[in-house]
Amino acid sequence: MTKRPAHSPAHSAPSGADDTDPHQQPGSLADCRRCDLWRNATQPVPGAGGAPARLMLVGEQPGDKEDQAGLPFVGPAGQLLDAVLEAAGIGREMVYVTNAVKHFKWELRGKRRLHKTPAQREVEACAYWLERELAHVKPKVVVALGATALRAVLHDPHARLNAHMERTTHAGGLAVLATWHPSYVLRAPDPDARERARAQMVEVLRRAHALMSGH
Ligand code: URA
Ligand code: SF4
């Protein structure tokens, strides 16, 4: 049941479209009010790619460009992701790409909308959609890009990226791998760190490629 403030008019619809309700079971992303992030975003950003797909990549949440385009990983992080996928011999058309959280969370700094890390309760609210995508896409292998994605995929708010980067975790019929988020690589403090992180991403994606191809 949706709680309504006492002063709401009795004749309004039983579930007000402007109420956030973590127990809502929406049929479409556009109707989702499971957390507050829908309020300040342009639109929800669903995953993209064919289904079924043997490999699914999970990011954190849409960025500024994705919020405007309604598509995942189309901005600078997406360009880096495309480059590392190519270096690992994986075409974007072979994978389903999505995010743990489907609405852009941001704060205004000057004139720019700066990314804000989603809260655990928002990741948990949005797992409703990630589970639906997993059921639809039926991947063999999931690569979590960054800690937020890893925690969402493993349903473990304490999972640590460092502990998973060289490991394959079998969970619920999936092989789960983890690597850096592409934005981490873009923000790396110096060219050496950047190159190291990028090479680690390529390495994990190669392992994912081998696993999804069954060798
Ligand atoms: N960062 C993400 O995690 N996902 C996107 O779609 C874009 C940037
Ligand atoms: Fe729903 Fe996810 Fe958007 Fe929150 S971020 S409103 S759970 S789609």
mmCIF file with all atom_site columns, N, CA and C and ligand atoms in Angstrom, residues 20 24 26 29 31-39 44 100-104 121-129, ligand 2:
data_model
loop_
_atom_site.group_PDB
_atom_site.id
_atom_site.type_symbol
_atom_site.label_atom_id
_atom_site.label_alt_id
_atom_site.label_comp_id
_atom_site.label_asym_id
_atom_site.label_entity_id
_atom_site.label_seq_id
_atom_site.pdbx_PDB_ins_code
_atom_site.Cartn_x
_atom_site.Cartn_y
_atom_site.Cartn_z
_atom_site.occupancy
_atom_site.B_iso_or_equiv
_atom_site.pdbx_formal_charge
_atom_site.auth_seq_id
_atom_site.auth_comp_id
_atom_site.auth_asym_id
_atom_site.auth_atom_id
_atom_site.pdbx_PDB_model_num
ATOM   1  N  N   . THR A 1 20  ? 7.389  8.142  -3.943  1.00 0.00 ? 20  THR A N   1
ATOM   2  C  CA  . THR A 1 20  ? 8.428  7.123  -4.029  1.00 0.00 ? 20  THR A CA  1
ATOM   3  C  C   . THR A 1 20  ? 8.029  5.982  -3.103  1.00 0.00 ? 20  THR A C   1
ATOM   4  N  N   . GLN A 1 24  ? 7.147  -0.768 -4.588  1.00 0.00 ? 24  GLN A N   1
ATOM   5  C  CA  . GLN A 1 24  ? 6.435  -0.746 -5.868  1.00 0.00 ? 24  GLN A CA  1
ATOM   6  C  C   . GLN A 1 24  ? 6.972  -1.847 -6.786  1.00 0.00 ? 24  GLN A C   1
ATOM   7  N  N   . PRO A 1 26  ? 6.863  -1.977 -10.463 1.00 0.00 ? 26  PRO A N   1
ATOM   8  C  CA  . PRO A 1 26  ? 6.453  -1.354 -11.719 1.00 0.00 ? 26  PRO A CA  1
ATOM   9  C  C   . PRO A 1 26  ? 6.649  -2.283 -12.912 1.00 0.00 ? 26  PRO A C   1
ATOM   10 N  N   . LEU A 1 29  ? 10.219 0.767  -16.712 1.00 0.00 ? 29  LEU A N   1
ATOM   11 C  CA  . LEU A 1 29  ? 11.209 1.655  -16.085 1.00 0.00 ? 29  LEU A CA  1
ATOM   12 C  C   . LEU A 1 29  ? 10.688 3.072  -15.944 1.00 0.00 ? 29  LEU A C   1
ATOM   13 N  N   . ASP A 1 31  ? 7.888  4.089  -15.250 1.00 0.00 ? 31  ASP A N   1
ATOM   14 C  CA  . ASP A 1 31  ? 6.962  4.238  -14.123 1.00 0.00 ? 31  ASP A CA  1
ATOM   15 C  C   . ASP A 1 31  ? 7.640  4.000  -12.783 1.00 0.00 ? 31  ASP A C   1
ATOM   16 N  N   . CYS A 1 32  ? 8.939  3.686  -12.788 1.00 0.00 ? 32  CYS A N   1
ATOM   17 C  CA  . CYS A 1 32  ? 9.587  3.262  -11.540 1.00 0.00 ? 32  CYS A CA  1
ATOM   18 C  C   . CYS A 1 32  ? 9.725  4.415  -10.548 1.00 0.00 ? 32  CYS A C   1
ATOM   19 N  N   . ARG A 1 33  ? 9.259  4.148  -9.320  1.00 0.00 ? 33  ARG A N   1
ATOM   20 C  CA  . ARG A 1 33  ? 9.366  5.100  -8.205  1.00 0.00 ? 33  ARG A CA  1
ATOM   21 C  C   . ARG A 1 33  ? 9.943  4.385  -6.990  1.00 0.00 ? 33  ARG A C   1
ATOM   22 N  N   . ARG A 1 34  ? 10.768 3.356  -7.228  1.00 0.00 ? 34  ARG A N   1
ATOM   23 C  CA  . ARG A 1 34  ? 11.272 2.547  -6.112  1.00 0.00 ? 34  ARG A CA  1
ATOM   24 C  C   . ARG A 1 34  ? 12.301 3.284  -5.261  1.00 0.00 ? 34  ARG A C   1
ATOM   25 N  N   . CYS A 1 35  ? 12.947 4.324  -5.837  1.00 0.00 ? 35  CYS A N   1
ATOM   26 C  CA  . CYS A 1 35  ? 13.793 5.198  -5.029  1.00 0.00 ? 35  CYS A CA  1
ATOM   27 C  C   . CYS A 1 35  ? 13.600 6.607  -5.574  1.00 0.00 ? 35  CYS A C   1
ATOM   28 N  N   . ASP A 1 36  ? 14.306 7.564  -5.009  1.00 0.00 ? 36  ASP A N   1
ATOM   29 C  CA  . ASP A 1 36  ? 14.054 8.965  -5.391  1.00 0.00 ? 36  ASP A CA  1
ATOM   30 C  C   . ASP A 1 36  ? 14.788 9.417  -6.647  1.00 0.00 ? 36  ASP A C   1
ATOM   31 N  N   . LEU A 1 37  ? 15.613 8.561  -7.222  1.00 0.00 ? 37  LEU A N   1
ATOM   32 C  CA  . LEU A 1 37  ? 16.487 9.057  -8.295  1.00 0.00 ? 37  LEU A CA  1
ATOM   33 C  C   . LEU A 1 37  ? 15.728 9.442  -9.566  1.00 0.00 ? 37  LEU A C   1
ATOM   34 N  N   . TRP A 1 38  ? 14.519 8.937  -9.748  1.00 0.00 ? 38  TRP A N   1
ATOM   35 C  CA  . TRP A 1 38  ? 13.733 9.317  -10.924 1.00 0.00 ? 38  TRP A CA  1
ATOM   36 C  C   . TRP A 1 38  ? 13.451 10.819 -10.937 1.00 0.00 ? 38  TRP A C   1
ATOM   37 N  N   . ARG A 1 39  ? 13.446 11.450 -9.773  1.00 0.00 ? 39  ARG A N   1
ATOM   38 C  CA  . ARG A 1 39  ? 12.992 12.841 -9.693  1.00 0.00 ? 39  ARG A CA  1
ATOM   39 C  C   . ARG A 1 39  ? 13.863 13.817 -10.481 1.00 0.00 ? 39  ARG A C   1
ATOM   40 N  N   . PRO A 1 44  ? 14.995 7.291  -17.498 1.00 0.00 ? 44  PRO A N   1
ATOM   41 C  CA  . PRO A 1 44  ? 15.734 6.097  -17.087 1.00 0.00 ? 44  PRO A CA  1
ATOM   42 C  C   . PRO A 1 44  ? 16.566 5.579  -18.254 1.00 0.00 ? 44  PRO A C   1
ATOM   43 N  N   . ALA A 1 100 ? 23.956 -0.899 -12.710 1.00 0.00 ? 100 ALA A N   1
ATOM   44 C  CA  . ALA A 1 100 ? 23.315 -1.338 -11.465 1.00 0.00 ? 100 ALA A CA  1
ATOM   45 C  C   . ALA A 1 100 ? 22.126 -0.442 -11.142 1.00 0.00 ? 100 ALA A C   1
ATOM   46 N  N   . VAL A 1 101 ? 22.253 0.841  -11.449 1.00 0.00 ? 101 VAL A N   1
ATOM   47 C  CA  . VAL A 1 101 ? 21.225 1.840  -11.148 1.00 0.00 ? 101 VAL A CA  1
ATOM   48 C  C   . VAL A 1 101 ? 20.829 2.512  -12.462 1.00 0.00 ? 101 VAL A C   1
ATOM   49 N  N   . LYS A 1 102 ? 19.539 2.689  -12.677 1.00 0.00 ? 102 LYS A N   1
ATOM   50 C  CA  . LYS A 1 102 ? 19.074 3.107  -14.008 1.00 0.00 ? 102 LYS A CA  1
ATOM   51 C  C   . LYS A 1 102 ? 18.818 4.605  -14.176 1.00 0.00 ? 102 LYS A C   1
ATOM   52 N  N   . HIS A 1 103 ? 18.860 5.362  -13.090 1.00 0.00 ? 103 HIS A N   1
ATOM   53 C  CA  . HIS A 1 103 ? 18.716 6.822  -13.208 1.00 0.00 ? 103 HIS A CA  1
ATOM   54 C  C   . HIS A 1 103 ? 20.010 7.521  -12.779 1.00 0.00 ? 103 HIS A C   1
ATOM   55 N  N   . PHE A 1 104 ? 20.319 8.615  -13.450 1.00 0.00 ? 104 PHE A N   1
ATOM   56 C  CA  . PHE A 1 104 ? 21.526 9.415  -13.180 1.00 0.00 ? 104 PHE A CA  1
ATOM   57 C  C   . PHE A 1 104 ? 21.369 10.177 -11.864 1.00 0.00 ? 104 PHE A C   1
ATOM   58 N  N   . ARG A 1 121 ? 20.930 1.875  -0.567  1.00 0.00 ? 121 ARG A N   1
ATOM   59 C  CA  . ARG A 1 121 ? 19.478 1.641  -0.654  1.00 0.00 ? 121 ARG A CA  1
ATOM   60 C  C   . ARG A 1 121 ? 18.973 1.860  -2.083  1.00 0.00 ? 121 ARG A C   1
ATOM   61 N  N   . GLU A 1 122 ? 19.658 2.742  -2.821  1.00 0.00 ? 122 GLU A N   1
ATOM   62 C  CA  . GLU A 1 122 ? 19.258 2.962  -4.214  1.00 0.00 ? 122 GLU A CA  1
ATOM   63 C  C   . GLU A 1 122 ? 19.683 1.780  -5.089  1.00 0.00 ? 122 GLU A C   1
ATOM   64 N  N   . VAL A 1 123 ? 20.880 1.252  -4.801  1.00 0.00 ? 123 VAL A N   1
ATOM   65 C  CA  . VAL A 1 123 ? 21.351 0.056  -5.524  1.00 0.00 ? 123 VAL A CA  1
ATOM   66 C  C   . VAL A 1 123 ? 20.392 -1.105 -5.254  1.00 0.00 ? 123 VAL A C   1
ATOM   67 N  N   . GLU A 1 124 ? 19.980 -1.242 -4.001  1.00 0.00 ? 124 GLU A N   1
ATOM   68 C  CA  . GLU A 1 124 ? 19.066 -2.342 -3.652  1.00 0.00 ? 124 GLU A CA  1
ATOM   69 C  C   . GLU A 1 124 ? 17.699 -2.150 -4.299  1.00 0.00 ? 124 GLU A C   1
ATOM   70 N  N   . ALA A 1 125 ? 17.212 -0.920 -4.318  1.00 0.00 ? 125 ALA A N   1
ATOM   71 C  CA  . ALA A 1 125 ? 15.911 -0.664 -4.961  1.00 0.00 ? 125 ALA A CA  1
ATOM   72 C  C   . ALA A 1 125 ? 15.978 -1.022 -6.437  1.00 0.00 ? 125 ALA A C   1
ATOM   73 N  N   . CYS A 1 126 ? 17.084 -0.687 -7.068  1.00 0.00 ? 126 CYS A N   1
ATOM   74 C  CA  . CYS A 1 126 ? 17.203 -0.875 -8.510  1.00 0.00 ? 126 CYS A CA  1
ATOM   75 C  C   . CYS A 1 126 ? 17.590 -2.308 -8.887  1.00 0.00 ? 126 CYS A C   1
ATOM   76 N  N   . ALA A 1 127 ? 17.971 -3.128 -7.896  1.00 0.00 ? 127 ALA A N   1
ATOM   77 C  CA  . ALA A 1 127 ? 18.275 -4.537 -8.185  1.00 0.00 ? 127 ALA A CA  1
ATOM   78 C  C   . ALA A 1 127 ? 17.049 -5.234 -8.775  1.00 0.00 ? 127 ALA A C   1
ATOM   79 N  N   . TYR A 1 128 ? 15.871 -4.712 -8.467  1.00 0.00 ? 128 TYR A N   1
ATOM   80 C  CA  . TYR A 1 128 ? 14.631 -5.195 -9.093  1.00 0.00 ? 128 TYR A CA  1
ATOM   81 C  C   . TYR A 1 128 ? 14.785 -5.278 -10.608 1.00 0.00 ? 128 TYR A C   1
ATOM   82 N  N   . TRP A 1 129 ? 15.380 -4.238 -11.209 1.00 0.00 ? 129 TRP A N   1
ATOM   83 C  CA  . TRP A 1 129 ? 15.537 -4.188 -12.670 1.00 0.00 ? 129 TRP A CA  1
ATOM   84 C  C   . TRP A 1 129 ? 16.706 -5.041 -13.136 1.00 0.00 ? 129 TRP A C   1
HETATM 85 FE FE1 . SF4 B 2 .   ? 13.638 2.935  -10.085 1.00 0.00 ? 2   SF4 B FE1 1
HETATM 86 FE FE2 . SF4 B 2 .   ? 16.213 2.396  -10.318 1.00 0.00 ? 2   SF4 B FE2 1
HETATM 87 FE FE3 . SF4 B 2 .   ? 15.284 4.739  -11.093 1.00 0.00 ? 2   SF4 B FE3 1
HETATM 88 FE FE4 . SF4 B 2 .   ? 15.405 4.180  -8.505  1.00 0.00 ? 2   SF4 B FE4 1
HETATM 89 S  S1  . SF4 B 2 .   ? 17.142 4.387  -9.932  1.00 0.00 ? 2   SF4 B S1  1
HETATM 90 S  S2  . SF4 B 2 .   ? 13.667 5.112  -9.570  1.00 0.00 ? 2   SF4 B S2  1
HETATM 91 S  S3  . SF4 B 2 .   ? 14.931 1.982  -8.533  1.00 0.00 ? 2   SF4 B S3  1
HETATM 92 S  S4  . SF4 B 2 .   ? 14.773 2.781  -12.013 1.00 0.00 ? 2   SF4 B S4  1
#
